Coordinates of C-alpha atoms and ligand atoms in Angstrom, one line a residue:
M1 CA 31.7 8.2 42.1
K2 CA 29.8 10.4 44.6
T3 CA 28.2 13.5 43.1
F4 CA 30.0 16.7 43.9
T5 CA 30.0 20.4 43.1
Y6 CA 32.8 22.1 41.2
R7 CA 33.8 25.7 41.4
T8 CA 36.9 27.8 40.5
A9 CA 38.8 29.8 43.2
T10 CA 39.2 33.4 42.2
S11 CA 41.2 34.7 45.2
L12 CA 43.7 33.4 47.6
D13 CA 41.7 34.2 50.7
E14 CA 38.2 32.9 49.8
G15 CA 38.6 29.8 52.0
L16 CA 36.7 26.5 51.9
E17 CA 33.2 25.6 53.0
P18 CA 32.7 22.5 55.1
G19 CA 33.0 19.3 53.0
A20 CA 35.0 21.1 50.4
T21 CA 38.6 20.4 49.3
F22 CA 41.1 22.1 47.0
L23 CA 41.7 20.6 43.6
A24 CA 44.9 21.3 41.7
G25 CA 46.4 18.8 39.1
G26 CA 44.0 16.1 40.4
T27 CA 46.5 13.3 39.7
N28 CA 45.9 11.8 43.2
L29 CA 42.6 13.3 44.4
V30 CA 40.6 12.3 41.3
D31 CA 41.9 8.7 41.5
L32 CA 40.8 8.6 45.2
M33 CA 37.4 9.9 44.3
K34 CA 36.9 7.3 41.7
L35 CA 37.9 4.6 44.2
G36 CA 35.4 6.0 46.8
V37 CA 38.3 6.8 49.2
A38 CA 37.9 10.6 49.0
T39 CA 34.3 11.8 49.0
P40 CA 34.3 15.7 49.0
D41 CA 31.1 17.5 48.5
V42 CA 32.7 20.4 46.7
L43 CA 35.9 20.7 44.6
V44 CA 37.5 24.2 44.6
D45 CA 39.9 24.4 41.6
V46 CA 42.9 26.5 42.5
T47 CA 44.7 26.2 39.2
K48 CA 43.6 29.6 38.0
L49 CA 45.2 31.4 41.0
P50 CA 48.5 33.2 40.3
L51 CA 50.6 30.5 41.9
D52 CA 52.6 29.2 39.0
E53 CA 55.8 31.3 39.1
V54 CA 59.3 30.3 40.0
S55 CA 61.3 33.3 41.2
D56 CA 64.7 34.2 42.7
R57 CA 64.7 35.3 46.3
P58 CA 66.8 38.2 47.6
D59 CA 68.9 35.8 49.8
G60 CA 70.0 33.7 46.8
G61 CA 67.3 31.1 47.2
L62 CA 64.2 30.3 45.1
R63 CA 60.5 30.7 45.6
I64 CA 58.4 28.0 43.9
G65 CA 54.7 28.7 43.4
A66 CA 52.4 26.1 44.7
G67 CA 50.8 25.6 41.3
V68 CA 54.0 25.2 39.4
R69 CA 53.7 21.9 37.4
N70 CA 56.2 19.2 38.3
S71 CA 57.5 18.9 34.7
D72 CA 58.1 22.7 34.5
L73 CA 60.0 22.7 37.9
A74 CA 62.2 19.7 36.9
V75 CA 63.6 21.6 33.9
H76 CA 63.8 25.1 35.4
P77 CA 67.3 26.4 34.7
R78 CA 68.0 27.3 38.3
V79 CA 66.6 24.1 39.7
R80 CA 68.8 22.1 37.3
Q81 CA 71.9 24.1 38.1
D82 CA 71.6 24.8 41.8
Y83 CA 69.3 22.2 43.1
P84 CA 69.9 19.0 41.1
V85 CA 68.5 16.9 43.9
L86 CA 65.1 18.4 43.3
S87 CA 65.2 18.1 39.5
Q88 CA 66.3 14.4 39.8
A89 CA 63.6 13.6 42.3
L90 CA 60.9 15.2 40.2
L91 CA 62.0 13.3 37.1
A92 CA 62.1 10.1 39.1
G93 CA 58.5 10.5 40.0
A94 CA 55.4 9.2 38.2
S95 CA 55.3 9.6 34.3
G96 CA 55.7 12.5 31.9
Q97 CA 51.9 12.8 31.6
L98 CA 51.4 12.9 35.3
R99 CA 54.2 15.4 35.9
N100 CA 52.6 17.7 33.3
M101 CA 49.5 17.9 35.5
A102 CA 50.8 17.5 39.1
T103 CA 51.6 20.6 41.1
T104 CA 54.1 21.5 43.8
A105 CA 51.6 21.6 46.6
G106 CA 49.6 18.7 45.3
N107 CA 52.8 16.6 45.2
L108 CA 53.4 17.5 48.9
L109 CA 49.9 16.6 49.9
Q110 CA 49.4 13.3 48.0
R111 CA 48.2 10.4 50.0
T112 CA 49.8 7.1 50.8
R113 CA 49.5 4.3 48.3
C114 CA 49.1 1.6 51.0
R115 CA 46.9 -1.0 49.3
Y116 CA 44.4 -1.1 52.2
F117 CA 44.0 2.7 52.2
M118 CA 43.4 2.6 48.4
D119 CA 40.6 0.0 48.8
A120 CA 37.4 1.6 50.3
T121 CA 36.1 -1.8 51.2
M122 CA 39.0 -2.6 53.6
P123 CA 39.3 -1.6 57.2
C124 CA 42.0 1.1 57.6
N125 CA 42.5 3.6 60.4
K126 CA 43.0 6.4 57.9
H127 CA 39.6 5.8 56.3
E128 CA 37.8 5.1 59.4
P129 CA 39.6 5.7 62.7
G130 CA 39.5 2.7 65.0
S131 CA 38.8 0.2 62.2
G132 CA 42.3 -1.3 62.4
C133 CA 45.4 -1.6 60.3
P134 CA 45.5 -4.8 58.3
A135 CA 48.9 -3.9 56.9
Q136 CA 50.6 -4.8 60.3
E137 CA 50.0 -8.5 59.7
G138 CA 49.3 -8.3 55.9
D139 CA 51.0 -6.7 53.0
H140 CA 53.6 -4.3 54.4
R141 CA 56.6 -5.0 52.2
N142 CA 56.7 -1.4 51.1
L143 CA 55.6 0.3 54.3
A144 CA 57.4 2.1 57.1
I145 CA 60.4 1.1 59.1
L146 CA 60.7 4.5 60.8
G147 CA 58.1 6.7 62.5
G148 CA 55.2 4.3 62.2
S149 CA 52.9 3.3 65.0
P150 CA 50.6 0.3 65.9
S151 CA 47.8 2.4 64.3
C152 CA 49.5 3.0 60.9
I153 CA 52.7 2.2 59.1
A154 CA 51.9 3.9 55.8
T155 CA 54.7 5.6 53.8
H156 CA 54.6 9.0 52.2
P157 CA 54.9 8.4 48.5
S158 CA 56.5 11.7 47.2
D159 CA 59.9 11.8 45.7
M160 CA 59.9 15.6 45.4
A161 CA 59.2 16.1 49.2
V162 CA 62.2 14.0 50.1
A163 CA 64.5 16.3 48.0
L164 CA 62.8 19.4 49.5
T165 CA 63.3 18.0 53.0
A166 CA 67.1 17.7 52.4
L167 CA 67.1 21.2 51.0
D168 CA 65.5 22.7 54.2
A169 CA 62.5 24.0 52.3
V170 CA 60.0 26.2 53.9
V171 CA 56.3 26.0 53.1
Q172 CA 54.3 29.2 52.8
T173 CA 50.5 29.1 53.3
D174 CA 48.0 31.8 53.2
R175 CA 48.4 32.0 57.0
R176 CA 52.0 31.1 58.0
S177 CA 55.4 29.8 57.2
L178 CA 56.3 26.2 58.1
A179 CA 59.5 24.2 57.8
L180 CA 58.7 21.3 55.5
G181 CA 59.5 18.9 58.3
D182 CA 56.8 20.5 60.5
L183 CA 54.1 20.3 57.8
Y184 CA 53.7 16.5 58.3
V185 CA 52.7 14.7 61.5
L186 CA 53.5 11.1 62.4
P187 CA 50.5 8.8 62.7
G188 CA 50.7 8.0 66.5
S189 CA 47.1 7.1 67.4
T190 CA 45.5 9.5 64.9
P191 CA 46.7 8.4 61.4
E192 CA 43.8 10.2 59.7
Q193 CA 45.6 13.4 60.5
E194 CA 48.6 13.8 58.1
T195 CA 49.5 17.4 58.2
V196 CA 49.2 20.4 60.5
L197 CA 47.2 22.4 57.9
S198 CA 43.7 23.6 58.9
H199 CA 40.6 23.1 56.8
G200 CA 40.9 25.7 54.0
E201 CA 44.5 26.6 54.6
L202 CA 46.1 26.9 51.2
I203 CA 49.8 26.3 50.4
T204 CA 50.9 29.2 48.3
S205 CA 54.6 28.5 47.7
V206 CA 57.7 26.6 48.8
D207 CA 60.9 28.5 49.5
L208 CA 64.4 27.1 49.1
P209 CA 67.4 28.6 50.9
D210 CA 70.5 29.4 48.8
P211 CA 72.2 26.2 47.6
R212 CA 74.7 25.0 50.2
G213 CA 76.6 22.1 48.6
K214 CA 76.4 19.5 45.9
S215 CA 73.2 17.5 45.9
A216 CA 71.7 14.3 44.4
Y217 CA 68.7 12.0 44.6
R218 CA 68.7 8.3 44.1
K219 CA 65.6 6.2 44.0
V220 CA 65.2 2.4 44.1
R221 CA 62.0 0.9 42.7
D222 CA 60.6 -2.4 41.5
R223 CA 60.7 -1.4 37.9
A224 CA 62.6 1.2 36.0
S225 CA 59.9 3.8 35.5
Y226 CA 56.5 4.9 36.7
A227 CA 56.8 3.2 40.0
F228 CA 56.9 4.5 43.6
A229 CA 60.1 4.1 45.5
V230 CA 60.8 1.2 47.8
G231 CA 63.6 3.4 49.2
S232 CA 65.2 6.7 48.2
V233 CA 67.9 9.1 49.5
A234 CA 68.3 12.8 49.0
A235 CA 71.6 14.3 50.0
V236 CA 73.2 17.8 50.1
L237 CA 76.9 17.6 50.9
R238 CA 79.8 20.0 51.3
V239 CA 83.3 18.6 51.8
D240 CA 86.4 20.7 52.8
D241 CA 89.8 19.1 52.6
G242 CA 88.4 15.6 52.7
T243 CA 86.2 16.4 55.7
V244 CA 82.4 16.6 55.8
A245 CA 81.8 20.3 56.5
D246 CA 78.0 20.1 56.1
V247 CA 75.5 17.5 55.1
R248 CA 71.7 17.2 54.9
L249 CA 70.1 13.8 54.3
A250 CA 66.5 12.7 53.8
F251 CA 65.1 9.2 53.2
G252 CA 62.0 8.4 51.2
A253 CA 59.5 5.4 51.3
V254 CA 60.6 4.4 54.7
A255 CA 58.4 6.5 57.0
P256 CA 55.0 8.2 57.1
K257 CA 56.7 11.5 56.1
P258 CA 59.9 12.4 54.2
W259 CA 62.4 11.3 56.8
R260 CA 65.1 13.8 57.7
A261 CA 68.1 11.8 58.9
Y262 CA 69.3 14.2 61.7
R263 CA 71.2 11.5 63.6
A264 CA 73.2 10.5 60.5
E265 CA 73.9 14.2 59.7
E266 CA 75.2 14.7 63.3
A267 CA 77.4 11.6 63.0
L268 CA 78.9 12.8 59.8
R269 CA 79.8 16.5 60.4
G270 CA 83.5 16.9 60.9
R271 CA 84.2 13.2 59.9
P272 CA 86.3 12.1 56.9
A273 CA 84.3 11.9 53.7
T274 CA 84.8 8.2 53.3
R275 CA 82.6 5.2 52.6
S276 CA 83.1 3.9 56.2
S277 CA 82.0 7.2 57.7
F278 CA 78.9 7.2 55.4
L279 CA 78.0 3.7 56.4
E280 CA 78.4 4.4 60.1
A281 CA 76.2 7.5 59.8
A282 CA 73.5 5.5 58.1
D283 CA 73.7 2.9 60.9
A284 CA 73.3 5.7 63.5
E285 CA 70.0 6.7 61.8
L286 CA 68.7 3.2 61.1
A287 CA 69.3 2.0 64.6
A288 CA 65.8 3.4 65.4
A289 CA 64.2 1.3 62.6
T290 CA 61.4 -1.1 63.7
P291 CA 60.8 -3.3 60.6
L292 CA 58.0 -5.9 60.4
R293 CA 58.1 -9.3 58.9
D294 CA 58.6 -8.3 55.2
N295 CA 60.3 -4.9 55.1
A296 CA 63.6 -5.3 57.0
Y297 CA 65.3 -5.3 53.6
K298 CA 64.8 -1.5 53.6
I299 CA 67.5 -1.1 56.3
T300 CA 70.2 -2.6 54.0
L301 CA 68.8 -0.8 51.0
I302 CA 68.9 2.6 52.6
R303 CA 72.3 2.0 54.2
N304 CA 73.8 1.2 50.8
L305 CA 72.0 4.1 49.1
V306 CA 73.4 6.6 51.7
A307 CA 76.9 5.4 51.1
S308 CA 76.5 5.3 47.3
V309 CA 74.9 8.8 47.0
L310 CA 77.4 10.4 49.4
E311 CA 80.4 8.8 47.8
G312 CA 79.2 10.1 44.4
L313 CA 78.9 13.6 45.8
A314 CA 82.2 13.5 47.7
Ligands
SF4_1 FE1 45.5 2.1 56.7 FE2 47.9 3.1 57.5 FE3 47.3 0.6 58.1 FE4 47.7 1.3 55.5 S1 49.2 1.3 57.2 S2 46.0 0.0 56.4 S3 47.0 3.4 55.5 S4 46.2 2.4 58.8

């Protein structure tokens, strides 16, 4: 591992020197440093900052501090009662030990687990812009079918971020507010750029609006625990008299960012809350999918997940 300097942040506005990066739970960053994929000169530990509270908001929503541990958030009484999609997504992620360390902001900012990205000896446009994307012809079974580009088809690995996307979460930084969907950028020709955050910009909290329906998260993975999703769906649904009054849907493990399924939502509003409507809505979203040789199975997987999750909620 490359030698680095470590210091503890003492205030929210102290910023970052060039070559420095924030350290929170370290469950992803430290792994990447050991692999030689992340090579910061300075780690600035933000875990002593006062960012570990979950509090009610005046509008009925919830403010989640950036430093709240995933395990604490998953069992918070209001999260369990009003935002079950978030609790379920958190508990579906990683392992108990990792959730005890991982934080809200760190979870949002974790990096892809594309095998070429995780191997510092391989070419990869995220490591070294212009070096190529071996996943296009190589191992892409678990990579993107939506939102990718010839430069990169990595998937975002978070479960929590998929739930937060369906909940219309807003990210607060020390400089601005951002809808969660606007935090991430698609790879295009610059896959090394993953978010709109500037160097030294610190996520301070994530705000949830008041709960607006029943919600659920379902994750499919290759083994029953401690595995990343091969596909997941987060849904918030409100049905009045058998008709879809409101719906918000997000897909995980199919795109470089948590994928908000706006086309599916539009296709569903005002329609009967039936399996056939749910499948048609999924088809409307997945029509834009561009699978490669080994990941077309995700289209069927997500289609069936959407119908299953929405039927359960309806
Ligand atoms: Fe690198 Fe992205 Fe290609 Fe994976 S998919 S090898 S992360 S450029």
